[in-house]
Short mmCIF file of C-alpha atoms in Angstrom, two decimals:
data_model
loop_
_atom_site.label_atom_id
_atom_site.label_comp_id
_atom_site.label_asym_id
_atom_site.label_seq_id
_atom_site.Cartn_x
_atom_site.Cartn_y
_atom_site.Cartn_z
CA UNK A 27 -11.19 -7.46 19.79
CA UNK A 28 -11.64 -3.72 19.17
CA UNK A 29 -8.75 -3.67 16.61
CA UNK A 30 -10.13 -6.72 14.83
CA UNK A 31 -13.61 -5.19 14.44
CA UNK A 32 -12.10 -1.88 13.24
CA UNK A 33 -9.85 -3.75 10.85
CA UNK A 34 -12.86 -5.55 9.36
CA UNK A 35 -14.69 -2.21 9.06
CA UNK A 36 -11.74 -0.64 7.17
CA UNK A 37 -11.45 -3.56 4.77
CA UNK A 38 -15.22 -3.56 4.31
CA UNK A 39 -15.14 0.09 3.37
CA UNK A 40 -12.40 -0.48 0.77
CA UNK A 41 -13.99 -3.63 -0.69
CA UNK A 42 -17.42 -1.99 -0.73
CA UNK A 43 -16.13 0.93 -2.63
CA UNK A 44 -14.28 -1.38 -4.99
CA UNK A 45 -17.33 -3.56 -5.73
CA UNK A 46 -19.69 -0.66 -6.39
CA UNK A 47 -17.51 1.72 -8.24
CA UNK A 48 -14.20 1.51 -10.13
CA UNK A 49 -12.08 -1.41 -10.99
CA UNK A 50 -9.37 -2.55 -13.38
CA UNK A 51 -6.47 -0.75 -14.88
CA UNK A 52 -6.94 2.94 -15.45
CA UNK A 53 -4.25 4.23 -17.72
CA UNK A 54 -0.84 4.11 -19.21
CA UNK A 55 1.15 3.90 -15.91
CA UNK A 56 -0.24 0.63 -14.65
CA UNK A 57 -0.01 -0.99 -18.03
CA UNK A 58 3.58 0.12 -18.24
CA UNK A 59 4.36 -1.34 -14.80
CA UNK A 60 2.66 -4.62 -15.81
CA UNK A 61 4.73 -4.71 -18.97
CA UNK A 62 7.94 -4.13 -17.12
CA UNK A 63 7.10 -6.92 -14.68
CA UNK A 64 6.50 -9.30 -17.52
CA UNK A 65 9.71 -8.20 -19.21
CA UNK A 66 11.56 -8.86 -15.98
CA UNK A 67 10.13 -12.36 -15.76
CA UNK A 68 11.10 -13.08 -19.35
CA UNK A 69 14.56 -11.77 -18.72
CA UNK A 70 14.07 -8.96 -21.20
CA UNK A 71 14.71 -5.90 -19.04
CA UNK A 72 15.15 -2.77 -21.00
CA UNK A 73 16.99 -0.01 -19.18
CA UNK A 74 15.67 2.74 -21.39
CA UNK A 75 15.54 6.40 -20.85
CA UNK A 76 12.05 6.59 -19.55
CA UNK A 77 10.74 7.82 -16.16
CA UNK A 78 9.04 4.46 -15.44
CA UNK A 79 12.30 2.48 -15.96
CA UNK A 80 13.58 2.42 -12.39
CA UNK A 81 10.55 2.02 -10.18
CA UNK A 82 11.62 -1.32 -8.81
CA UNK A 83 9.49 -0.90 -5.69
CA UNK A 84 6.41 -1.41 -7.90
CA UNK A 85 7.76 -3.73 -10.58
CA UNK A 86 9.46 -6.35 -8.37
CA UNK A 87 6.52 -7.17 -6.19
CA UNK A 88 4.24 -7.35 -9.16
CA UNK A 89 6.70 -9.60 -11.04
CA UNK A 90 6.76 -11.85 -7.92
CA UNK A 91 3.01 -12.16 -7.82
CA UNK A 92 2.82 -12.67 -11.61
CA UNK A 93 5.25 -15.56 -11.11
CA UNK A 94 3.24 -17.05 -8.18
CA UNK A 95 -0.32 -16.36 -9.38
CA UNK A 96 -0.10 -15.77 -13.10
CA UNK A 97 -0.83 -12.52 -14.92
CA UNK A 98 -4.16 -11.13 -13.88
CA UNK A 99 -5.77 -7.94 -12.40
CA UNK A 100 -5.75 -9.75 -9.01
CA UNK A 101 -1.97 -10.34 -9.12
CA UNK A 102 -1.45 -6.76 -10.41
CA UNK A 103 -3.25 -5.19 -7.52
CA UNK A 104 -2.15 -7.53 -4.71
CA UNK A 105 0.98 -5.55 -3.74
CA UNK A 106 -1.07 -2.38 -3.33
CA UNK A 107 -3.82 -4.22 -1.43
CA UNK A 108 -1.25 -5.77 0.95
CA UNK A 109 0.20 -2.33 1.53
CA UNK A 110 -3.22 -0.86 2.17
CA UNK A 111 -3.97 -3.59 4.72
CA UNK A 112 -0.64 -2.96 6.40
CA UNK A 113 -1.51 0.71 6.70
CA UNK A 114 -4.82 -0.09 8.23
CA UNK A 115 -3.08 -2.40 10.71
CA UNK A 116 -0.49 0.30 11.53
CA UNK A 117 -3.08 3.03 11.97
CA UNK A 118 -4.97 0.75 14.48
CA UNK A 119 -1.64 -0.03 16.22
CA UNK A 120 -0.88 3.65 16.58
CA UNK A 121 -4.42 4.32 17.89
CA UNK A 122 -4.45 1.42 20.39
CA UNK A 123 -3.97 3.77 23.34
CA UNK A 124 -6.94 5.88 22.44
CA UNK A 125 -10.58 5.07 22.88
CA UNK A 126 -12.82 3.35 20.39
CA UNK A 127 -14.18 6.45 18.77
CA UNK A 128 -10.75 7.91 18.15
CA UNK A 129 -9.59 4.76 16.48
CA UNK A 130 -12.69 4.67 14.34
CA UNK A 131 -12.22 8.28 13.36
CA UNK A 132 -8.58 7.68 12.34
CA UNK A 133 -9.64 4.58 10.36
CA UNK A 134 -12.48 6.42 8.54
CA UNK A 135 -10.14 9.40 7.89
CA UNK A 136 -7.75 7.01 6.16
CA UNK A 137 -10.20 4.75 4.37
CA UNK A 138 -12.38 7.54 3.03
CA UNK A 139 -9.44 9.62 1.62
CA UNK A 140 -9.98 9.87 -2.09
CA UNK A 141 -6.44 8.75 -2.90
CA UNK A 142 -6.76 5.65 -0.74
CA UNK A 143 -10.19 4.79 -2.23
CA UNK A 144 -8.84 5.07 -5.73
CA UNK A 145 -5.37 3.65 -5.46
CA UNK A 146 -5.71 0.97 -2.76
CA UNK A 147 -5.79 -1.81 -5.38
CA UNK A 148 -4.15 -0.26 -8.36
CA UNK A 149 -0.80 -1.08 -9.90
CA UNK A 150 0.72 2.29 -8.98
CA UNK A 151 3.45 3.46 -6.62
CA UNK A 152 1.08 5.73 -4.61
CA UNK A 153 0.01 3.26 -1.90
CA UNK A 154 3.42 1.78 -1.49
CA UNK A 155 4.90 5.27 -1.09
CA UNK A 156 2.19 6.17 1.52
CA UNK A 157 2.93 2.92 3.31
CA UNK A 158 6.61 3.73 3.49
CA UNK A 159 5.93 7.19 4.89
CA UNK A 160 3.46 5.71 7.48
CA UNK A 161 5.97 3.09 8.48
CA UNK A 162 8.74 5.77 8.91
CA UNK A 163 6.36 7.95 11.00
CA UNK A 164 5.31 4.97 13.16
CA UNK A 165 8.93 3.91 13.69
CA UNK A 166 9.76 7.50 14.70
CA UNK A 167 6.80 7.62 17.08
CA UNK A 168 7.76 4.31 18.69
CA UNK A 169 11.43 5.31 18.90
CA UNK A 170 10.58 8.63 20.59
CA UNK A 171 8.42 7.04 23.25
CA UNK A 172 11.57 6.06 25.13
CA UNK A 173 14.43 8.57 24.94
CA UNK A 174 16.98 5.92 26.02
CA UNK A 175 16.25 3.90 22.91
CA UNK A 176 17.10 6.88 20.75
CA UNK A 177 20.51 7.29 22.36
CA UNK A 178 21.17 3.54 22.24
CA UNK A 179 20.87 3.68 18.50
CA UNK A 180 23.37 6.54 18.16
#
């Protein structure tokens, strides 16, 4: 029950910030990723010499959501929103052994970080990258809890 309440608090913070502050696409990067996702759906992939060309971790999920939901701001931001929700879930999973105030502090520390507040729903690689790092740290944490598991993998 505690994790559910904290999860709702975290999502509420992000949604509240979204509703009362910034929204939509913010620059060249997200428009370029959206264009690449549409090109991919049309079968018109251009492997050009540009630093955006090979960021498939952003383009592929967006292309999938464009295919399923149509082209919209909602479909563009959904991969980042899902990654943000997964990070909230992982933070609460990591903090499950602590008390309520420790979990709330960790959640607020994450949700009120300026990068998270700004990029949690944007078509950018920032949140997916942060999620990958958090998943790797969580996996390492879980793996090191039992030293026999670590030797079993080797």
